[in-house]
GROMACS .gro file of C-alpha atoms in nm:
model
  363
    1MET     CA    1  -2.039   0.939   0.922
    2ALA     CA    2  -1.842   1.166   0.681
    3LEU     CA    3  -1.484   1.147   0.546
    4LEU     CA    4  -1.393   1.514   0.498
    5ALA     CA    5  -1.093   1.504   0.261
    6ASP     CA    6  -0.866   1.771   0.100
    7PRO     CA    7  -0.853   1.753  -0.275
    8ASP     CA    8  -0.598   1.532  -0.465
    9ALA     CA    9  -0.438   1.238  -0.267
   10PRO     CA   10  -0.664   1.260   0.051
   11THR     CA   11  -0.979   1.243  -0.157
   12GLU     CA   12  -0.846   0.944  -0.363
   13ILE     CA   13  -0.756   0.762  -0.047
   14ALA     CA   14  -1.088   0.834   0.118
   15ARG     CA   15  -1.287   0.709  -0.185
   16ARG     CA   16  -1.083   0.388  -0.217
   17MET     CA   17  -1.143   0.299   0.142
   18THR     CA   18  -1.514   0.349   0.144
   19GLN     CA   19  -1.561   0.014  -0.035
   20MET     CA   20  -1.471  -0.196   0.277
   21LEU     CA   21  -1.476   0.054   0.556
   22PRO     CA   22  -1.848   0.042   0.646
   23GLY     CA   23  -1.835  -0.344   0.664
   24ARG     CA   24  -1.509  -0.349   0.872
   25LEU     CA   25  -1.642  -0.084   1.109
   26ALA     CA   26  -1.967  -0.281   1.170
   27ASP     CA   27  -1.772  -0.608   1.231
   28ARG     CA   28  -1.524  -0.449   1.471
   29SER     CA   29  -1.772  -0.245   1.668
   30GLY     CA   30  -1.951  -0.569   1.757
   31GLN     CA   31  -2.277  -0.378   1.867
   32GLY     CA   32  -2.494  -0.438   1.562
   33ARG     CA   33  -2.430  -0.084   1.432
   34ARG     CA   34  -2.439   0.015   1.069
   35PHE     CA   35  -2.207   0.276   0.924
   36ASP     CA   36  -2.291   0.488   0.627
   37VAL     CA   37  -1.974   0.651   0.496
   38GLU     CA   38  -1.995   0.968   0.283
   39VAL     CA   39  -1.682   1.120   0.114
   40VAL     CA   40  -1.682   1.505   0.096
   41SER     CA   41  -1.391   1.647  -0.109
   42GLU     CA   42  -1.324   2.013  -0.027
   43PRO     CA   43  -1.007   2.228   0.070
   44PHE     CA   44  -1.093   2.252   0.445
   45THR     CA   45  -0.737   2.325   0.524
   46ALA     CA   46  -0.706   2.618   0.296
   47GLU     CA   47  -0.555   2.922   0.467
   48VAL     CA   48  -0.544   2.728   0.800
   49GLU     CA   49  -0.281   2.505   0.928
   50ASP     CA   50  -0.345   2.543   1.300
   51PRO     CA   51  -0.496   2.217   1.448
   52PRO     CA   52  -0.725   2.386   1.706
   53THR     CA   53  -0.867   2.620   1.430
   54LEU     CA   54  -0.910   2.326   1.193
   55MET     CA   55  -1.089   2.130   1.448
   56ARG     CA   56  -1.338   2.424   1.504
   57ARG     CA   57  -1.373   2.439   1.122
   58ILE     CA   58  -1.451   2.063   1.099
   59MET     CA   59  -1.695   2.093   1.397
   60ASP     CA   60  -1.885   2.380   1.222
   61ARG     CA   61  -1.897   2.182   0.894
   62GLY     CA   62  -2.013   1.870   1.071
   63SER     CA   63  -2.297   2.063   1.260
   64SER     CA   64  -2.420   2.222   0.938
   65GLU     CA   65  -2.453   1.876   0.781
   66ARG     CA   66  -2.573   1.694   1.092
   67TRP     CA   67  -2.303   1.423   1.066
   68ASP     CA   68  -2.261   1.192   1.362
   69ILE     CA   69  -1.894   1.131   1.301
   70VAL     CA   70  -1.647   1.340   1.093
   71VAL     CA   71  -1.303   1.221   1.002
   72ALA     CA   72  -1.095   1.482   0.824
   73LEU     CA   73  -0.790   1.378   0.606
   74THR     CA   74  -0.535   1.610   0.489
   75ASP     CA   75  -0.195   1.576   0.327
   76LEU     CA   76  -0.061   1.879   0.519
   77PRO     CA   77   0.219   1.823   0.778
   78LEU     CA   78   0.046   1.988   1.075
   79HIS     CA   79   0.229   2.099   1.390
   80SER     CA   80   0.123   2.133   1.755
   81HIS     CA   81   0.324   2.266   2.045
   82GLY     CA   82   0.649   2.215   1.828
   83ARG     CA   83   0.556   1.842   1.738
   84LYS     CA   84   0.427   1.708   1.408
   85LEU     CA   85   0.059   1.614   1.455
   86ALA     CA   86  -0.058   1.267   1.369
   87VAL     CA   87  -0.419   1.270   1.476
   88ASP     CA   88  -0.655   1.484   1.689
   89LEU     CA   89  -0.975   1.341   1.836
   90SER     CA   90  -1.276   1.508   2.006
   91HIS     CA   91  -1.500   1.248   2.159
   92GLU     CA   92  -1.754   1.505   2.274
   93HIS     CA   93  -1.814   1.626   1.917
   94GLY     CA   94  -1.737   1.311   1.720
   95LEU     CA   95  -1.442   1.461   1.533
   96ALA     CA   96  -1.107   1.333   1.414
   97LEU     CA   97  -0.831   1.517   1.222
   98LEU     CA   98  -0.576   1.289   1.064
   99SER     CA   99  -0.251   1.412   0.898
  100LEU     CA  100  -0.171   1.155   0.638
  101PRO     CA  101   0.210   1.228   0.611
  102SER     CA  102   0.243   1.107   0.980
  103LEU     CA  103   0.165   0.759   0.840
  104GLY     CA  104   0.483   0.747   0.633
  105GLY     CA  105   0.536   0.679   0.260
  106PHE     CA  106   0.473   0.297   0.246
  107ARG     CA  107   0.144   0.114   0.252
  108LEU     CA  108  -0.025   0.442   0.283
  109GLN     CA  109  -0.376   0.326   0.177
  110THR     CA  110  -0.377   0.040   0.433
  111ARG     CA  111  -0.236   0.261   0.708
  112ALA     CA  112  -0.486   0.524   0.632
  113ARG     CA  113  -0.773   0.292   0.648
  114GLN     CA  114  -0.642   0.143   0.974
  115ALA     CA  115  -0.611   0.493   1.118
  116VAL     CA  116  -0.958   0.590   1.025
  117GLU     CA  117  -1.102   0.265   1.168
  118GLU     CA  118  -0.924   0.315   1.503
  119ALA     CA  119  -1.035   0.684   1.512
  120VAL     CA  120  -1.404   0.601   1.443
  121LEU     CA  121  -1.400   0.307   1.693
  122SER     CA  122  -1.257   0.539   1.955
  123LEU     CA  123  -1.501   0.802   1.886
  124THR     CA  124  -1.803   0.550   1.903
  125GLY     CA  125  -1.672   0.322   2.168
  126PRO     CA  126  -1.697   0.317   2.556
  127GLN     CA  127  -1.572   0.642   2.698
  128ALA     CA  128  -1.352   0.675   3.010
  129THR     CA  129  -1.433   0.931   3.269
  130GLY     CA  130  -1.335   1.063   3.606
  131PRO     CA  131  -0.983   0.952   3.738
  132GLU     CA  132  -0.911   0.766   3.414
  133GLY     CA  133  -0.892   1.088   3.223
  134PRO     CA  134  -1.096   1.269   2.971
  135PRO     CA  135  -1.362   1.096   2.767
  136GLY     CA  136  -1.224   0.852   2.514
  137SER     CA  137  -0.866   0.887   2.635
  138GLN     CA  138  -0.802   0.513   2.601
  139PRO     CA  139  -0.504   0.456   2.364
  140LEU     CA  140  -0.558   0.407   2.000
  141ARG     CA  141  -0.425   0.091   1.835
  142GLY     CA  142  -0.326   0.010   1.483
  143PRO     CA  143  -0.066   0.230   1.316
  144PHE     CA  144  -0.048   0.452   1.614
  145VAL     CA  145   0.109   0.220   1.857
  146SER     CA  146   0.345   0.017   1.634
  147ARG     CA  147   0.685  -0.040   1.790
  148LEU     CA  148   0.829   0.096   1.483
  149ALA     CA  149   0.616   0.399   1.464
  150PRO     CA  150   0.752   0.708   1.645
  151ILE     CA  151   0.413   0.833   1.745
  152HIS     CA  152   0.322   0.915   2.108
  153PRO     CA  153   0.051   1.091   2.299
  154GLY     CA  154   0.077   1.470   2.273
  155GLN     CA  155  -0.018   1.771   2.475
  156VAL     CA  156  -0.368   1.924   2.436
  157GLY     CA  157  -0.452   2.267   2.552
  158GLU     CA  158  -0.736   2.320   2.808
  159GLU     CA  159  -0.939   2.536   2.560
  160GLU     CA  160  -0.899   2.306   2.264
  161ILE     CA  161  -1.185   2.104   2.121
  162ALA     CA  162  -0.955   1.794   2.097
  163ASP     CA  163  -0.929   1.568   2.406
  164LEU     CA  164  -0.678   1.310   2.264
  165ARG     CA  165  -0.377   1.380   2.044
  166TYR     CA  166  -0.101   1.181   1.901
  167VAL     CA  167   0.218   1.337   1.765
  168VAL     CA  168   0.525   1.228   1.568
  169THR     CA  169   0.857   1.272   1.744
  170GLY     CA  170   1.235   1.237   1.694
  171PRO     CA  171   1.448   1.203   1.374
  172ARG     CA  172   1.267   0.895   1.273
  173GLY     CA  173   0.946   1.083   1.298
  174TYR     CA  174   1.078   1.366   1.071
  175LEU     CA  175   1.187   1.104   0.819
  176ARG     CA  176   0.849   0.944   0.840
  177VAL     CA  177   0.666   1.259   0.780
  178LEU     CA  178   0.906   1.359   0.495
  179LEU     CA  179   0.835   1.018   0.329
  180GLY     CA  180   0.474   1.070   0.370
  181MET     CA  181   0.483   1.401   0.209
  182VAL     CA  182   0.676   1.277  -0.087
  183ARG     CA  183   0.420   0.994  -0.126
  184ALA     CA  184   0.144   1.251  -0.122
  185ASN     CA  185   0.329   1.445  -0.399
  186ARG     CA  186   0.311   1.123  -0.620
  187PRO     CA  187   0.642   1.174  -0.793
  188TRP     CA  188   0.564   0.921  -1.068
  189ARG     CA  189   0.333   1.181  -1.211
  190LEU     CA  190   0.632   1.412  -1.270
  191VAL     CA  191   0.779   1.198  -1.550
  192PRO     CA  192   0.508   1.238  -1.810
  193GLY     CA  193   0.482   1.595  -1.708
  194LEU     CA  194   0.833   1.658  -1.829
  195SER     CA  195   0.763   1.537  -2.182
  196LYS     CA  196   0.927   1.849  -2.339
  197ALA     CA  197   1.235   1.827  -2.120
  198LEU     CA  198   1.271   1.455  -2.202
  199ALA     CA  199   1.243   1.531  -2.569
  200ALA     CA  200   1.518   1.783  -2.546
  201ALA     CA  201   1.733   1.532  -2.333
  202LEU     CA  202   1.677   1.252  -2.599
  203ALA     CA  203   1.783   1.490  -2.886
  204THR     CA  204   2.089   1.601  -2.698
  205GLY     CA  205   2.180   1.232  -2.619
  206ALA     CA  206   2.125   1.118  -2.978
  207VAL     CA  207   2.360   1.377  -3.103
  208ALA     CA  208   2.623   1.348  -2.829
  209THR     CA  209   2.637   0.961  -2.895
  210VAL     CA  210   2.773   1.017  -3.239
  211ASN     CA  211   3.017   1.291  -3.135
  212SER     CA  212   3.377   1.177  -3.137
  213THR     CA  213   3.476   1.432  -2.872
  214ILE     CA  214   3.218   1.281  -2.640
  215TRP     CA  215   3.374   0.940  -2.703
  216SER     CA  216   3.720   1.060  -2.604
  217LEU     CA  217   3.580   1.224  -2.294
  218ALA     CA  218   3.375   0.916  -2.193
  219THR     CA  219   3.674   0.666  -2.227
  220SER     CA  220   3.894   0.905  -2.033
  221LEU     CA  221   3.669   0.956  -1.728
  222SER     CA  222   3.710   0.748  -1.422
  223THR     CA  223   3.409   0.606  -1.228
  224PRO     CA  224   3.425   0.881  -0.960
  225ARG     CA  225   3.414   1.154  -1.222
  226LEU     CA  226   3.115   0.985  -1.395
  227VAL     CA  227   2.936   0.981  -1.051
  228ILE     CA  228   3.018   1.356  -1.012
  229ALA     CA  229   2.873   1.424  -1.354
  230THR     CA  230   2.561   1.237  -1.268
  231VAL     CA  231   2.509   1.423  -0.942
  232GLY     CA  232   2.591   1.756  -1.100
  233SER     CA  233   2.354   1.705  -1.394
  234VAL     CA  234   2.058   1.578  -1.172
  235ALA     CA  235   2.116   1.854  -0.933
  236LEU     CA  236   2.120   2.117  -1.207
  237MET     CA  237   1.798   1.979  -1.349
  238ILE     CA  238   1.629   1.984  -1.006
  239GLY     CA  239   1.752   2.341  -0.933
  240TRP     CA  240   1.628   2.457  -1.273
  241LEU     CA  241   1.285   2.303  -1.214
  242ILE     CA  242   1.252   2.477  -0.883
  243VAL     CA  243   1.366   2.812  -1.012
  244ASP     CA  244   1.168   2.799  -1.328
  245ALA     CA  245   0.846   2.699  -1.172
  246ASN     CA  246   0.895   2.903  -0.855
  247LEU     CA  247   0.858   2.593  -0.633
  248TRP     CA  248   1.068   2.713  -0.344
  249HIS     CA  249   0.842   2.788  -0.039
  250ARG     CA  250   0.918   3.105   0.148
  251THR     CA  251   0.728   3.219   0.461
  252ASP     CA  252   0.700   3.564   0.602
  253GLU     CA  253   0.614   3.418   0.951
  254VAL     CA  254   0.895   3.418   1.209
  255SER     CA  255   0.754   3.140   1.439
  256PRO     CA  256   0.953   2.818   1.474
  257GLU     CA  257   0.662   2.613   1.344
  258ALA     CA  258   0.641   2.813   1.024
  259ARG     CA  259   1.013   2.774   0.963
  260LYS     CA  260   0.973   2.396   1.026
  261ARG     CA  261   0.678   2.385   0.795
  262ALA     CA  262   0.875   2.557   0.518
  263ALA     CA  263   1.168   2.343   0.566
  264LEU     CA  264   0.950   2.032   0.535
  265TYR     CA  265   0.778   2.173   0.221
  266ASN     CA  266   1.110   2.246   0.056
  267ALA     CA  267   1.264   1.914   0.152
  268SER     CA  268   0.972   1.721   0.017
  269THR     CA  269   0.986   1.918  -0.320
  270VAL     CA  270   1.359   1.843  -0.363
  271VAL     CA  271   1.311   1.467  -0.285
  272THR     CA  272   1.002   1.446  -0.513
  273LEU     CA  273   1.182   1.619  -0.801
  274GLY     CA  274   1.493   1.411  -0.728
  275ILE     CA  275   1.297   1.084  -0.766
  276GLY     CA  276   1.132   1.203  -1.091
  277VAL     CA  277   1.461   1.330  -1.239
  278LEU     CA  278   1.646   0.997  -1.139
  279VAL     CA  279   1.375   0.792  -1.313
  280CYS     CA  280   1.427   1.008  -1.629
  281TYR     CA  281   1.803   0.975  -1.595
  282ALA     CA  282   1.773   0.587  -1.576
  283GLY     CA  283   1.550   0.595  -1.881
  284LEU     CA  284   1.808   0.805  -2.074
  285VAL     CA  285   2.086   0.561  -1.990
  286ALA     CA  286   1.888   0.274  -2.121
  287ILE     CA  287   1.777   0.452  -2.441
  288ASN     CA  288   2.132   0.581  -2.501
  289LEU     CA  289   2.273   0.235  -2.460
  290VAL     CA  290   2.035   0.098  -2.722
  291TRP     CA  291   2.109   0.378  -2.951
  292ALA     CA  292   2.483   0.329  -2.908
  293LEU     CA  293   2.455  -0.040  -2.979
  294PHE     CA  294   2.269   0.033  -3.310
  295ILE     CA  295   2.476   0.323  -3.438
  296LEU     CA  296   2.830   0.295  -3.332
  297ASN     CA  297   3.104   0.149  -3.545
  298ASP     CA  298   3.368  -0.039  -3.360
  299ARG     CA  299   3.654   0.035  -3.598
  300LEU     CA  300   3.582   0.414  -3.627
  301PHE     CA  301   3.543   0.428  -3.236
  302ALA     CA  302   3.873   0.244  -3.182
  303SER     CA  303   4.061   0.466  -3.439
  304THR     CA  304   3.934   0.783  -3.269
  305THR     CA  305   3.975   0.686  -2.903
  306ARG     CA  306   4.248   0.422  -2.935
  307THR     CA  307   4.020   0.204  -2.724
  308PRO     CA  308   3.836  -0.111  -2.840
  309LEU     CA  309   3.473  -0.085  -2.830
  310HIS     CA  310   3.360  -0.345  -2.577
  311GLY     CA  311   3.073  -0.367  -2.324
  312ALA     CA  312   3.245  -0.145  -2.077
  313GLU     CA  313   3.281   0.133  -2.337
  314TYR     CA  314   2.920   0.109  -2.444
  315TRP     CA  315   2.815   0.145  -2.087
  316THR     CA  316   3.055   0.430  -1.993
  317LEU     CA  317   2.947   0.622  -2.305
  318SER     CA  318   2.581   0.575  -2.229
  319TRP     CA  319   2.636   0.680  -1.867
  320PHE     CA  320   2.822   0.997  -1.962
  321VAL     CA  321   2.587   1.094  -2.248
  322ALA     CA  322   2.287   1.060  -2.000
  323SER     CA  323   2.454   1.325  -1.789
  324VAL     CA  324   2.509   1.553  -2.092
  325ALA     CA  325   2.155   1.492  -2.208
  326THR     CA  326   2.015   1.572  -1.865
  327VAL     CA  327   2.174   1.918  -1.883
  328GLY     CA  328   2.016   1.968  -2.225
  329GLY     CA  329   1.693   1.854  -2.073
  330ALA     CA  330   1.722   2.118  -1.804
  331LEU     CA  331   1.704   2.378  -2.084
  332GLY     CA  332   1.405   2.204  -2.237
  333SER     CA  333   1.226   2.202  -1.901
  334GLY     CA  334   1.190   2.578  -1.937
  335LEU     CA  335   0.925   2.501  -2.197
  336GLU     CA  336   0.700   2.313  -1.958
  337SER     CA  337   0.394   2.480  -1.799
  338ASP     CA  338   0.383   2.526  -1.426
  339GLU     CA  339   0.088   2.287  -1.409
  340ALA     CA  340   0.312   2.000  -1.522
  341ILE     CA  341   0.525   2.011  -1.205
  342ARG     CA  342   0.325   2.199  -0.958
  343ALA     CA  343   0.225   1.866  -0.791
  344ALA     CA  344   0.575   1.835  -0.661
  345ALA     CA  345   0.526   2.135  -0.430
  346TYR     CA  346   0.286   2.161  -0.139
  347SER     CA  347   0.289   2.538  -0.156
  348LYS     CA  348   0.149   2.526  -0.521
  349ARG     CA  349  -0.122   2.285  -0.425
  350GLU     CA  350  -0.211   2.509  -0.128
  351GLN     CA  351  -0.245   2.797  -0.373
  352GLU     CA  352  -0.473   2.599  -0.582
  353ARG     CA  353  -0.695   2.499  -0.284
  354ARG     CA  354  -0.714   2.869  -0.173
  355SER     CA  355  -0.828   2.968  -0.521
  356LEU     CA  356  -1.088   2.685  -0.516
  357LEU     CA  357  -1.220   2.789  -0.177
  358GLN     CA  358  -1.248   3.149  -0.298
  359ASP     CA  359  -1.437   3.033  -0.603
  360ASP     CA  360  -1.672   2.829  -0.387
  361ARG     CA  361  -1.736   3.137  -0.157
  362GLY     CA  362  -1.795   3.350  -0.464
  363ASP     CA  363  -2.056   3.114  -0.593
   0.00000   0.00000   0.00000
């Protein structure tokens, strides 16, 4: 069998599960079967986000390689009949298409392995026929039927290759897919990618910490105003990154599914950038606090602000300076290359996959 995976996160997930997947499938099948698992990394979803078309593409790919079972993994949020697709199965052709965002943002590796196991066991297990429904229509288990998982059987067209489909529904389903997309974006990679922006923010913070005007402003600000300053500076940084790197996804299509897909893309980009920027902001607060403890003179501070320099003043100043530094870091982020933050946007990764597919076709 083959795990056909999109580049980046799907390929990493597929490769990690191959260590235990063959043994678990052999044990669970209980029929003395042996499973040889091959991972193939290629942008099979490039230029296509329609599940029926993807299933035909997967079928053609499997036929050309003579694979018995093909499980395709993608980090794209696929849609079918207005619903977000979780998995498509074709028992006749031994195919499965799994949209990883439908599994949510937590324990993704474990859930993905369980989902692949259930799909393979369904494709290779006893098939129901006649009045019980189409072949293999028995319900899947594992992550697909958890009481907390908003995943339900979906509608399958008569001319489609798939004979069993599960979709994500409801507001909880939307949140689940969004968290799954953010997880696929791997926001922790954004922080080192913003090294120049962080350098600009640290320089701004170092200067602001020894500025007497900043001292007076910090001691005069109430907690609500400090919160507003935080929200404003973080929002400014996120907006600047989106504009500077052209991360906002626009679609020329007028279909509802295209609009929903664009909304999901943009929401996941904003959340991913928000997580990265908040991590940087927390780091700035900590660094500014250490710098203030080292450099500030309590007598000079008190004579300038008429406020004794105690723990609360150190904290308030570091908090406010982090907001000021974040604004300075937003200007510094303009020096970053698009490659440093393109992983935060699905549209950018899709462009890369299309280029990779075109290069392969050229070769």
